[in-house]
mmCIF file of C-alpha atoms and ligand atoms in Angstrom:
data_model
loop_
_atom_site.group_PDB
_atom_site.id
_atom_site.type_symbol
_atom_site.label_atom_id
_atom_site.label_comp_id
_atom_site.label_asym_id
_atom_site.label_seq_id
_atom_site.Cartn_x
_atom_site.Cartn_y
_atom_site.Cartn_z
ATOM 1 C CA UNK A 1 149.275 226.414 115.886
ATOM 2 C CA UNK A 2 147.073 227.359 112.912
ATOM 3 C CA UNK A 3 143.388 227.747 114.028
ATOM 4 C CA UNK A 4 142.297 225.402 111.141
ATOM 5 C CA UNK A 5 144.337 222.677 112.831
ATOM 6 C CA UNK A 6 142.908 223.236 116.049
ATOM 7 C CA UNK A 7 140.393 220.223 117.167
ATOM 8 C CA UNK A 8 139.853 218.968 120.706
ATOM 9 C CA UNK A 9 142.013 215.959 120.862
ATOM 10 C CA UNK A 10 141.008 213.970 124.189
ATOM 11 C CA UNK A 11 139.098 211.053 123.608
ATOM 12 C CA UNK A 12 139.933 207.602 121.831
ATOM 13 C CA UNK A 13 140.907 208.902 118.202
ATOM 14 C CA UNK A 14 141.125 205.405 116.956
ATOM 15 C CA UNK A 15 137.133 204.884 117.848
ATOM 16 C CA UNK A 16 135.048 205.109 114.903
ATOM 17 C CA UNK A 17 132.667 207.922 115.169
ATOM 18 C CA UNK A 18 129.094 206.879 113.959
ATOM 19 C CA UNK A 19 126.550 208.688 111.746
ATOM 20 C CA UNK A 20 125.106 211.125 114.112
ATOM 21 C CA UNK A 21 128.224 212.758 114.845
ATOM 22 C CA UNK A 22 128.920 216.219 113.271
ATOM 23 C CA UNK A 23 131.766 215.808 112.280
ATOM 24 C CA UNK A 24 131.140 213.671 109.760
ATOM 25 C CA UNK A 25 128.885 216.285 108.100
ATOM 26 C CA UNK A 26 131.415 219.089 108.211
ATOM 27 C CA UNK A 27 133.953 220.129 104.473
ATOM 28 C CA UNK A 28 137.049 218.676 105.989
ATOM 29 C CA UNK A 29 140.103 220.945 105.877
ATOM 30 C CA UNK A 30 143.016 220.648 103.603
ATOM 31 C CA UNK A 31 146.345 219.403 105.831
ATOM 32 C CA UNK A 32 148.980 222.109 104.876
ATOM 33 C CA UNK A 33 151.979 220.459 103.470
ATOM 34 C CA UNK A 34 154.441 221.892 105.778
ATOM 35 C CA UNK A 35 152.354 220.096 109.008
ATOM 36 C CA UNK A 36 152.918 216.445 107.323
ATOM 37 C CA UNK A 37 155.886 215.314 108.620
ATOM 38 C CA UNK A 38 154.901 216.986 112.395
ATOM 39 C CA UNK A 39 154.252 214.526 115.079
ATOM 40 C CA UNK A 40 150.850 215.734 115.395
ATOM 41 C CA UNK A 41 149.615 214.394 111.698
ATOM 42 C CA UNK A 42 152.122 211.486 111.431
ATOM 43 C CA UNK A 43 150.125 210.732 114.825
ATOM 44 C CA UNK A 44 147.041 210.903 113.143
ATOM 45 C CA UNK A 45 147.607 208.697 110.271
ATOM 46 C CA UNK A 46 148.957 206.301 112.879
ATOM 47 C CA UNK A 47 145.762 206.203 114.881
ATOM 48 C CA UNK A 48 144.121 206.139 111.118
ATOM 49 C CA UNK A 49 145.859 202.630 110.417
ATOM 50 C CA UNK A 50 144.900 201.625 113.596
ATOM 51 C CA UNK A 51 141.309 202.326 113.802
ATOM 52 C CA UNK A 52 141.192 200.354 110.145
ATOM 53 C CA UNK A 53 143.328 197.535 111.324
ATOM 54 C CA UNK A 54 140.819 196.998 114.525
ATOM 55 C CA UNK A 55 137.694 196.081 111.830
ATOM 56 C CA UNK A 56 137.932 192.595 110.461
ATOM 57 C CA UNK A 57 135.803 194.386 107.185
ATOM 58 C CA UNK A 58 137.768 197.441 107.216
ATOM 59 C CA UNK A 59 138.604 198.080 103.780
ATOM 60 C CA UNK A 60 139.455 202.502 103.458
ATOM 61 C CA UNK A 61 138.794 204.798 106.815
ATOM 62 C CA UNK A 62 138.695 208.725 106.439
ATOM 63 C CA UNK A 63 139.883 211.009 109.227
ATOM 64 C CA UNK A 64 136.934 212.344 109.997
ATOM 65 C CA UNK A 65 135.209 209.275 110.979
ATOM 66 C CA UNK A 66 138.011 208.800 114.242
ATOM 67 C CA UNK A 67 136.782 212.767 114.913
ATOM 68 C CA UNK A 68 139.359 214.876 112.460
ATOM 69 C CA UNK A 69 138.378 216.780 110.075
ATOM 70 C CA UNK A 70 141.233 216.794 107.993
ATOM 71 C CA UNK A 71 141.409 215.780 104.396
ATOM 72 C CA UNK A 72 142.789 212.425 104.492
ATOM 73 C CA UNK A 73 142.287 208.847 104.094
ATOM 74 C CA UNK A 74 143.608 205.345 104.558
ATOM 75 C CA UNK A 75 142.834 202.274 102.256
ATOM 76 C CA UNK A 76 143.710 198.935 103.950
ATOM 77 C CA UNK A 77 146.822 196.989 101.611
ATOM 78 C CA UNK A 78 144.943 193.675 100.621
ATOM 79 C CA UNK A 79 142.187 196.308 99.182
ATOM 80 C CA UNK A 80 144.635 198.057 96.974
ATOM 81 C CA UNK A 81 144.851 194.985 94.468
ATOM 82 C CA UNK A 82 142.557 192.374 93.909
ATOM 83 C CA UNK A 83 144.984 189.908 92.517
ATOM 84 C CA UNK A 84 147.083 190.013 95.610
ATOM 85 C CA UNK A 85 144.011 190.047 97.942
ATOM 86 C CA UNK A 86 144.994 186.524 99.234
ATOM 87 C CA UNK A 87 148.452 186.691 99.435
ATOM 88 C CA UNK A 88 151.076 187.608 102.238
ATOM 89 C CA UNK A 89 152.729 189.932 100.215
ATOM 90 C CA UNK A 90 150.158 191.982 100.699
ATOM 91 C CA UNK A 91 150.542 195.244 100.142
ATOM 92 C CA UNK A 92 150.538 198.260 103.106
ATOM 93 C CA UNK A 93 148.167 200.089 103.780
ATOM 94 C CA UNK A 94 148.160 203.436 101.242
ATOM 95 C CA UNK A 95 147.356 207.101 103.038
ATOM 96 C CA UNK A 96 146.071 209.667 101.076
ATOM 97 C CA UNK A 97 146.553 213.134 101.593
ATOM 98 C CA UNK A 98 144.307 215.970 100.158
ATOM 99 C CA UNK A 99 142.861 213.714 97.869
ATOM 100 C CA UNK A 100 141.200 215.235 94.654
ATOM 101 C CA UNK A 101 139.881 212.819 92.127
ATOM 102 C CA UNK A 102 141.189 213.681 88.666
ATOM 103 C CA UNK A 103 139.166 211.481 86.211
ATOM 104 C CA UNK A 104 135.836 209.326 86.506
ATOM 105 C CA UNK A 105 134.573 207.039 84.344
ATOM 106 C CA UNK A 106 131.001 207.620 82.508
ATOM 107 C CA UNK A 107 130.723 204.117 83.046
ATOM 108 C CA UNK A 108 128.270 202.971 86.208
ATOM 109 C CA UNK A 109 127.661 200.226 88.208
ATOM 110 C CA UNK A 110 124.994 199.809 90.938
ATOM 111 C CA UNK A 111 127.057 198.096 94.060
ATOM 112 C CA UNK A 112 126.734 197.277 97.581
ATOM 113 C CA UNK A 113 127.974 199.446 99.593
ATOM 114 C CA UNK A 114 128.486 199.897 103.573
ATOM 115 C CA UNK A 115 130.718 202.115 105.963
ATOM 116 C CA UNK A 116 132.581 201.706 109.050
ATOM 117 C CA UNK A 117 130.203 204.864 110.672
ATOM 118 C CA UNK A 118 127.308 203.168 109.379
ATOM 119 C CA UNK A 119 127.103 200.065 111.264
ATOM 120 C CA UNK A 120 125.420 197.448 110.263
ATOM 121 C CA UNK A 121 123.789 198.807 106.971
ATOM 122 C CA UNK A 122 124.131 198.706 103.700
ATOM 123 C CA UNK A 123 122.349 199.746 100.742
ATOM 124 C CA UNK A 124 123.345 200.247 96.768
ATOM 125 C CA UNK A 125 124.713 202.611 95.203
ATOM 126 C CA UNK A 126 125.498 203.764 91.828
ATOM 127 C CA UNK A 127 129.740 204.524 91.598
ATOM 128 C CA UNK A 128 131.665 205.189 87.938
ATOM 129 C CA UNK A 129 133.526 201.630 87.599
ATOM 130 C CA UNK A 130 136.871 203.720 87.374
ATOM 131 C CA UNK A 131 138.357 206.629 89.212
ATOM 132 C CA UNK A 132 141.856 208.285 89.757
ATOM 133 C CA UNK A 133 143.084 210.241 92.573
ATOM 134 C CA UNK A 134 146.114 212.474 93.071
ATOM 135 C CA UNK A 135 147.164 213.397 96.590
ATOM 136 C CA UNK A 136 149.988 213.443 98.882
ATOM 137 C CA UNK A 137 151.579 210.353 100.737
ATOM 138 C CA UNK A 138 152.521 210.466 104.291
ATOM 139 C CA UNK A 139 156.419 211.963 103.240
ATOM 140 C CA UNK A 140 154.871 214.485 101.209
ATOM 141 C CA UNK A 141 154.940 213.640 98.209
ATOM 142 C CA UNK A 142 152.425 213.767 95.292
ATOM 143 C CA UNK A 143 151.227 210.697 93.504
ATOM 144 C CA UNK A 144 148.599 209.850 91.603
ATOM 145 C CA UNK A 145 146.202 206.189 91.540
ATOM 146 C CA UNK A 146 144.010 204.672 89.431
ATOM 147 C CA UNK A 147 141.477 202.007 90.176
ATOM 148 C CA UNK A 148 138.867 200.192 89.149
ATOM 149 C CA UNK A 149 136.089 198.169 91.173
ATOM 150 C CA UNK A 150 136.298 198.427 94.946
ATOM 151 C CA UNK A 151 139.164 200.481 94.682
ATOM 152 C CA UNK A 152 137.486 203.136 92.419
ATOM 153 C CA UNK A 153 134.172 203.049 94.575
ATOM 154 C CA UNK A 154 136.424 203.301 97.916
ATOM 155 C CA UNK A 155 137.867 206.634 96.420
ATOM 156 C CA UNK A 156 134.575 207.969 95.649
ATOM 157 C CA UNK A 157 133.120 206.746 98.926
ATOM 158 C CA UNK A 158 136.124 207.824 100.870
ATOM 159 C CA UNK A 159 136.351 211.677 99.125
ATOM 160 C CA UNK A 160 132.626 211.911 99.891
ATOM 161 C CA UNK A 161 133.541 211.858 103.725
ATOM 162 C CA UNK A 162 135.686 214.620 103.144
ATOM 163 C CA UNK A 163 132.689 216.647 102.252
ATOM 164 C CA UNK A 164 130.519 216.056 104.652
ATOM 165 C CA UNK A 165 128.706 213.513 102.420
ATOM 166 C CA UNK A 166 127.590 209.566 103.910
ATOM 167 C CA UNK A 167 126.536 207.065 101.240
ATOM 168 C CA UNK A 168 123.050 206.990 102.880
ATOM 169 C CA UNK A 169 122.314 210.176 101.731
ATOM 170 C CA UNK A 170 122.019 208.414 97.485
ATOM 171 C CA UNK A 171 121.913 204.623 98.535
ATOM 172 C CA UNK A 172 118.651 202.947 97.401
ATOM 173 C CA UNK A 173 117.184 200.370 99.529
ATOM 174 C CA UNK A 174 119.302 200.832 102.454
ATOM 175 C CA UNK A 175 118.766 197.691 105.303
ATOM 176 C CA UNK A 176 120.604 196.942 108.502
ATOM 177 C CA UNK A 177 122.479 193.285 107.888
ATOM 178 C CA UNK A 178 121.482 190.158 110.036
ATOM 179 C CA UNK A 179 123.953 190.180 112.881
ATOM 180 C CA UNK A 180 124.941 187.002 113.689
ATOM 181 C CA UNK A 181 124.800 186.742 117.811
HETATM 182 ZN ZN1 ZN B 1 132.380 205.412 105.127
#
């Protein structure tokens, strides 16, 4: 096995890891394209789905907030496109793999934003209104997306976790929600 793949692997990987873990403050590792279709990383993009899937406001998850530092990330289907948020043809969930983002708007928007590792705060944040990524899918094989809105802030939330970086570190008047008991 390569050493950079090595990570212990024995607890719950689909538990979300919260913010005073280390791992979420290490440079995640690039996956090496030859390892994507093993069992071990098609395993981890399964528990990936799953850990998203298990929170109601789940909208992207990156690997190392289930304890992987690996360069990937998951954004949940209905997230992908706002006009088909509502609909059952919703699409599935999108994995991306080495993600680099390619282009950034000059255009900014302050926005709300939270995160699964975070729980329950949120704060605002100041995001370029578009963004494009190109990375691998779970066969391989390289694509590229645009979005705009939540998709473009998930991609710049969601590479920021990749490098070590949690969206407390620039959000402005950062307060833990009202939890409803
Ligand atoms: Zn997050």
């Amino acid at each position: 096995m390569p050493k950079h793949l090595f990570f212990p692997y024995n607890q719950d990987m689909t538990e979300i890891v919260q913010k005073d873990n280390p791992v979420l403050r290490q440079k995640a590792t690039e996956v090496a394209l030859s390892e994507i279709a093993s069992p071990r990383i098609q395993g981890i993009l399964a528990d990936m789905k799953k850990s998203l899937a298990s929170q109601k406001d789940g909208v992207a998850l990156a690997a190392p907030q289930i304890g992987i530092p690996l360069r990937i990330f998951v954004v949940a289907g209905f997230a992908l496109t706002e006009e088909l948020q509502e609909s059952k043809d919703c699409p599935a969930d999108l994995i991306f793999i080495n993600p680099v983002i390619t282009k950034l708007s000059k255009d900014k928007v302050e926005l709300e934003e939270g995160c699964l590792s975070i729980r329950h705060f949120y704060g605002k944040t100041i995001r370029s209104t578009k963004a494009t990524v190109r990375a691998y899918n779970e066969k391989g094989e390289v694509f590229q997306r645009g979005g705009s809105g939540l998709l473009a802030q998930i991609f710049q939330h969601e590479t920021d976790h990749l490098d070590g970086i949690l969206f407390i570190d620039h959000a402005t008047d950062v307060q833990e929600a009202n939890t409803i008991q």
